[in-house]
mmCIF file of C-alpha atoms in Angstrom:
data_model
loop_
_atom_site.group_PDB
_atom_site.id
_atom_site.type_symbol
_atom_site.label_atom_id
_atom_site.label_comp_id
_atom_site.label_asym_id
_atom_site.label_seq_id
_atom_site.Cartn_x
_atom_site.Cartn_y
_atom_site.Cartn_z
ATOM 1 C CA UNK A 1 0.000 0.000 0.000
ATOM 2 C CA UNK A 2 1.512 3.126 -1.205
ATOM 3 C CA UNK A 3 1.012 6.574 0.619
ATOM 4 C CA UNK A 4 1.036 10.093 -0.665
ATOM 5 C CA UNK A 5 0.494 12.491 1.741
ATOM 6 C CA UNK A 6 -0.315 15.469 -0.093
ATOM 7 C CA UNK A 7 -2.336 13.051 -3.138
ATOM 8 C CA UNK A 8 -5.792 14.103 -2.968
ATOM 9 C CA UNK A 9 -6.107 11.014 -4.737
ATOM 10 C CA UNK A 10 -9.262 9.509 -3.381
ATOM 11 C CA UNK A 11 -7.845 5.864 -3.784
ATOM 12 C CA UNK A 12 -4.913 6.661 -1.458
ATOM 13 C CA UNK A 13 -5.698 6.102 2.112
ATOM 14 C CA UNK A 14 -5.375 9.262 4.572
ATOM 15 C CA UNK A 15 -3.165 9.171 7.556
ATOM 16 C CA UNK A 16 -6.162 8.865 9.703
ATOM 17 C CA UNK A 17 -7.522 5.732 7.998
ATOM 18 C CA UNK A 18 -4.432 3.924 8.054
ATOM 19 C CA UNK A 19 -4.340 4.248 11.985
ATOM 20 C CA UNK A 20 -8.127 3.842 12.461
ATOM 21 C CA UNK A 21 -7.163 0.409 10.736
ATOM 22 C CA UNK A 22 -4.722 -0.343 12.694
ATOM 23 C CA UNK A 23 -6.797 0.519 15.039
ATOM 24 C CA UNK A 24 -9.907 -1.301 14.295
ATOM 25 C CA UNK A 25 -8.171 -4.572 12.897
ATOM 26 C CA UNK A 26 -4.835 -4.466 13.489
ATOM 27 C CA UNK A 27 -4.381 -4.074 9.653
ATOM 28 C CA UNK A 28 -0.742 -4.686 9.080
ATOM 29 C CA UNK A 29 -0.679 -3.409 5.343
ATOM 30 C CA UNK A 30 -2.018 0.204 7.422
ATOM 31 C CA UNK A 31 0.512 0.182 9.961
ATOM 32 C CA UNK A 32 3.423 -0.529 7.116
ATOM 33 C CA UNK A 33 2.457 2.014 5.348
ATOM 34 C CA UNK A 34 1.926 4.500 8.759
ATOM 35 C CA UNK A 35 5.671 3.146 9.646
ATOM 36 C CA UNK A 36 7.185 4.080 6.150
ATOM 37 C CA UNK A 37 6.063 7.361 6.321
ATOM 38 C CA UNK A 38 6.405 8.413 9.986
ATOM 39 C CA UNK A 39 9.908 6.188 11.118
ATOM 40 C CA UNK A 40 12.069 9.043 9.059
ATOM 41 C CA UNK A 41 10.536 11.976 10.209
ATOM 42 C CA UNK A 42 10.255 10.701 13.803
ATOM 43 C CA UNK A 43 13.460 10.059 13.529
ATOM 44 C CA UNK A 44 14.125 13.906 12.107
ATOM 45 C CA UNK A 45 12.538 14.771 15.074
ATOM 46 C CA UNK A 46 14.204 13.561 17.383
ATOM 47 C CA UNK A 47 17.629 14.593 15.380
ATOM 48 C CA UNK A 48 16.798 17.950 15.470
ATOM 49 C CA UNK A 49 15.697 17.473 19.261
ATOM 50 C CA UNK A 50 19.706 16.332 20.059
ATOM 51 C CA UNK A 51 19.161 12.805 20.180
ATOM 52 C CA UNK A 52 22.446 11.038 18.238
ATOM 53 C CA UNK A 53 21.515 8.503 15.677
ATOM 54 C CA UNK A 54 21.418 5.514 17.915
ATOM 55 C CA UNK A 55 18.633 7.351 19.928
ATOM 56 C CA UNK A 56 16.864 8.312 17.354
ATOM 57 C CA UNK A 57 16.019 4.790 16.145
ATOM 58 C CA UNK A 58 15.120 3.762 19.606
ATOM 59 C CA UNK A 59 12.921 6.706 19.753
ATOM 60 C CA UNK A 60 11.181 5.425 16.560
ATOM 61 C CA UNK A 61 11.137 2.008 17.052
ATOM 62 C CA UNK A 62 9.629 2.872 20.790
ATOM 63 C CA UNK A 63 7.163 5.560 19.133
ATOM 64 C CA UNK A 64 5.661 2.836 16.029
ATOM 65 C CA UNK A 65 5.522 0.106 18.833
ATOM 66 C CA UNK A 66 3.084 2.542 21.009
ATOM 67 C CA UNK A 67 1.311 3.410 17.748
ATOM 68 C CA UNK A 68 0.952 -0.398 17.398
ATOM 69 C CA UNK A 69 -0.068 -1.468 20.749
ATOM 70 C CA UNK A 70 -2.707 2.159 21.582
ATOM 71 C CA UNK A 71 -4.155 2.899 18.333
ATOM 72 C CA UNK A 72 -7.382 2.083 19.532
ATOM 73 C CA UNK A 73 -7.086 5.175 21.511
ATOM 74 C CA UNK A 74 -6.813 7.485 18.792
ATOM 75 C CA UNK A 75 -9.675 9.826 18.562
ATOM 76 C CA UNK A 76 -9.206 11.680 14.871
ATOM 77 C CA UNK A 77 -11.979 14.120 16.569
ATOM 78 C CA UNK A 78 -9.043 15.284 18.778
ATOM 79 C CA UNK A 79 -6.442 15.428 16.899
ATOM 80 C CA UNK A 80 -4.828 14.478 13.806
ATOM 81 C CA UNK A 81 -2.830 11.150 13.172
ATOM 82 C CA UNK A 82 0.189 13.092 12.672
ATOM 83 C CA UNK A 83 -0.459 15.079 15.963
ATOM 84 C CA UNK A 84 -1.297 12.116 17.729
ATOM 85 C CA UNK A 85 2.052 10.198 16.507
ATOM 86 C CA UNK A 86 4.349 13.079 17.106
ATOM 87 C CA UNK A 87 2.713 14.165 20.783
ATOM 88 C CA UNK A 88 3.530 10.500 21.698
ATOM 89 C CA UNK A 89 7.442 10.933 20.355
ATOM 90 C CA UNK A 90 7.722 14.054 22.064
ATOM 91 C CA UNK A 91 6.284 12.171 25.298
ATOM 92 C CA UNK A 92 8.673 9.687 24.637
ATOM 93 C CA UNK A 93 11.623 11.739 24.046
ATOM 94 C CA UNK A 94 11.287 13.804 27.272
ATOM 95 C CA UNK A 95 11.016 10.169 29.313
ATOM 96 C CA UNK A 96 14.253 9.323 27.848
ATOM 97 C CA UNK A 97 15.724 12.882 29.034
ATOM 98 C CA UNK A 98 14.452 11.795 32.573
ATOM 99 C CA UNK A 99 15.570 9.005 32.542
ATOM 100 C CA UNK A 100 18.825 10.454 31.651
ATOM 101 C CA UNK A 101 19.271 13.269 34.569
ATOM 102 C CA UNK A 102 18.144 10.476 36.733
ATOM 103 C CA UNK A 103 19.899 7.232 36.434
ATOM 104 C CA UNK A 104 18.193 4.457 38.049
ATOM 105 C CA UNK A 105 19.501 3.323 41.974
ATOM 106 C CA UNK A 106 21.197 -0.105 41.935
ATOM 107 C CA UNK A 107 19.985 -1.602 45.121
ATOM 108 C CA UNK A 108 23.349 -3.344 45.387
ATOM 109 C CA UNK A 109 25.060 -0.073 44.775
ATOM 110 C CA UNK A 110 27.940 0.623 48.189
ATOM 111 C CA UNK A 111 26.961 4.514 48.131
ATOM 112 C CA UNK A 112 23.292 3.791 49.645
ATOM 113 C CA UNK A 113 24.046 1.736 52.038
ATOM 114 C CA UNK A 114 27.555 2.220 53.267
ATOM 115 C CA UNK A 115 29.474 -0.222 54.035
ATOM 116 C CA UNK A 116 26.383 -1.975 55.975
ATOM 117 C CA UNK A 117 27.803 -1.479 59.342
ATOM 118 C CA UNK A 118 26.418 0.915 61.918
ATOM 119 C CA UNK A 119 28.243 4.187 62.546
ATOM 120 C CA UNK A 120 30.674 3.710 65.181
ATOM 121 C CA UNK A 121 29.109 5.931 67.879
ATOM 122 C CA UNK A 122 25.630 3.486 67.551
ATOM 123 C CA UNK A 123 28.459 0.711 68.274
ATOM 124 C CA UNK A 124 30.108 1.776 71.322
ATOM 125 C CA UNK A 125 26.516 2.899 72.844
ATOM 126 C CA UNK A 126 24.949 -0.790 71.890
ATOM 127 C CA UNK A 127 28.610 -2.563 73.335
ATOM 128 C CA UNK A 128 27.869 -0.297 76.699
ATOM 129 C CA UNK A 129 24.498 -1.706 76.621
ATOM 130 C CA UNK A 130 24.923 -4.948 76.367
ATOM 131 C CA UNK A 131 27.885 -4.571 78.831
ATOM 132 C CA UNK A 132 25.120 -2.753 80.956
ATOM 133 C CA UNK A 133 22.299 -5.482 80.427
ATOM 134 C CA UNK A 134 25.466 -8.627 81.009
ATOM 135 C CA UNK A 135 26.292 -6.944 84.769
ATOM 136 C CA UNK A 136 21.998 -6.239 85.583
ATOM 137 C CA UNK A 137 21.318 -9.618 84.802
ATOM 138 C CA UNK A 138 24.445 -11.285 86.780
ATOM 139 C CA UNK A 139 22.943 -9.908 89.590
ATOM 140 C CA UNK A 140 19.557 -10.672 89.381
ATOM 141 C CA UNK A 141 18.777 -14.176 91.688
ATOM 142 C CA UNK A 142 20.046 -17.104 89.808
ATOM 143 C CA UNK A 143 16.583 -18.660 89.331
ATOM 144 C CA UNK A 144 15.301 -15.630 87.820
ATOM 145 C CA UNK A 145 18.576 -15.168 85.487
ATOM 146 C CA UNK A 146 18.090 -18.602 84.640
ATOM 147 C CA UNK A 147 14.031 -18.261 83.535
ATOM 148 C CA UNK A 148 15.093 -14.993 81.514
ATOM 149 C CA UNK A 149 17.796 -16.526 79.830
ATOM 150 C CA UNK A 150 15.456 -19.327 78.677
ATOM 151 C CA UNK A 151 12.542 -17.313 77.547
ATOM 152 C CA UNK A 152 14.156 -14.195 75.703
ATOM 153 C CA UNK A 153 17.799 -16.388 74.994
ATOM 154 C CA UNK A 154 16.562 -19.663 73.960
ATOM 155 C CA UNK A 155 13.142 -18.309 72.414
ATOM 156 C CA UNK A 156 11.255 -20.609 74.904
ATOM 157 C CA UNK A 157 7.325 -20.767 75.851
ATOM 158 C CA UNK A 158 6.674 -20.232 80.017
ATOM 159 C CA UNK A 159 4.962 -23.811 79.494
ATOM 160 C CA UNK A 160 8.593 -25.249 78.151
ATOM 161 C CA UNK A 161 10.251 -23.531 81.246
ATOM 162 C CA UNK A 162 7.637 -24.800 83.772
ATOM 163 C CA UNK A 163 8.224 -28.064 82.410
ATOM 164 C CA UNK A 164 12.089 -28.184 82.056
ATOM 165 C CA UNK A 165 12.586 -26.422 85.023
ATOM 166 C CA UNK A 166 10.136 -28.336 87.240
ATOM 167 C CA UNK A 167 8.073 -25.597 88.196
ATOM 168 C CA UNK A 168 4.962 -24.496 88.270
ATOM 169 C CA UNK A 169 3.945 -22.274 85.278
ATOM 170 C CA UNK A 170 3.035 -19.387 87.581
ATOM 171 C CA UNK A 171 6.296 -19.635 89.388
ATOM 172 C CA UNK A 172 7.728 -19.199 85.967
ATOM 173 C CA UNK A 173 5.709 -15.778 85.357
ATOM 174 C CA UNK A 174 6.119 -14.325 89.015
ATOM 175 C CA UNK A 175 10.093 -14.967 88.127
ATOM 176 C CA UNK A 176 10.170 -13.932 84.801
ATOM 177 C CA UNK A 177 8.088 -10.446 85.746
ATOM 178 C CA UNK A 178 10.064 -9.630 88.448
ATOM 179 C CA UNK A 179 13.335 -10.065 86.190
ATOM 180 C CA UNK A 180 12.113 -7.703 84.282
ATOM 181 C CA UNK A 181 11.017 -5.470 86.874
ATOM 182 C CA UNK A 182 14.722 -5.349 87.778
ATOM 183 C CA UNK A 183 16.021 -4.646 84.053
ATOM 184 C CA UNK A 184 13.554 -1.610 83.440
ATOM 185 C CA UNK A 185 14.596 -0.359 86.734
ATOM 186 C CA UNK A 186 18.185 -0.719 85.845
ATOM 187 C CA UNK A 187 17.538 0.964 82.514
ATOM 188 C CA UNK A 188 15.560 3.855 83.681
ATOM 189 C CA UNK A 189 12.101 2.700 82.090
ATOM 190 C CA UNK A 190 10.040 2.304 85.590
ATOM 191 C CA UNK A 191 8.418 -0.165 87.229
#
């Protein structure tokens, strides 16, 4: 299918009914001939835009595979098929420049992160701590160091404790509470 753009031959198809075709039936012959005539002056376009030659044909092949994929969203009420084609390469082109100034984040990339370890100020202050929390719990009453270490250590239900221990399960809770009792005391939390 041959197009002249400026025929007013009635036989040749208008810009317009080539995409409505596309469109409508996903007429291949239509979007040949739509791709013939718009691919080198998208690709003017985007020349005269900045983009180097290698961009350009990205820009085109990325423009005729939108016309492909959303011509049933042309409206030729709205606007014309040349409008329509070169409003979505101008869209197109100024994604690209985005994406450009702003390079994507490589999750893997050292400068977010760091070097994963905390600063060392948040290390000494957690080493203090657990220095802190090591000396409040030595001197707790062995029975009630020994239900805390099972329960917040070992990951251990008060049932497990009653049972390994030998003691009743509410012996286990009065011990365990008051242990903590202690800590939060110790830490400046209250009672």
């Amino acid at each position: 299918m041959s197009l002249q753009a400026d025929s007013n031959d009635p036989t040749v198809p208008s810009l317009e009914h080539l995409l409505l075709a596309v469109a409508r039936g996903r007429d291949q012959q239509a979007f040949r001939a739509l791709f013939q005539h718009f691919a080198p002056r998208v690709k003017g376009y985007a020349r005269k835009l900045g983009a180097d030659d290698g961009a350009a044909e990205e820009l085109v092949q990325d423009v005729m595979l939108t016309v492909w994929q959303r011509a049933d969203t042309y409206d030729p009420e709205l606007a014309s098929a040349a409008t329509w084609i070169y409003t979505i390469a101008r869209n197109r082109r100024i994604d690209r420049i985005r994406q450009e100034r702003r390079p994507e984040l490589h999750p893997d990339d050292p400068m977010l992160d760091g070097d994963g370890a905390p600063p060392p100020d948040h290390q000494v202050q957690a080493a203090q701590e657990a220095s802190r929390l090591r000396a409040v719990i030595g001197d707790l009453p062995p029975e009630q160091a020994e239900v805390l270490r099972l329960a917040y250590y070992e990951d251990k239900v008060h049932s497990e404790i009653s049972v390994e221990q030998g003691i009743p399960l509410g012996t286990v809770k009065t011990r365990l509470r008051l242990a903590l009792v202690r800590l939060r005391r110790a830490f400046g939390e209250g009672a």
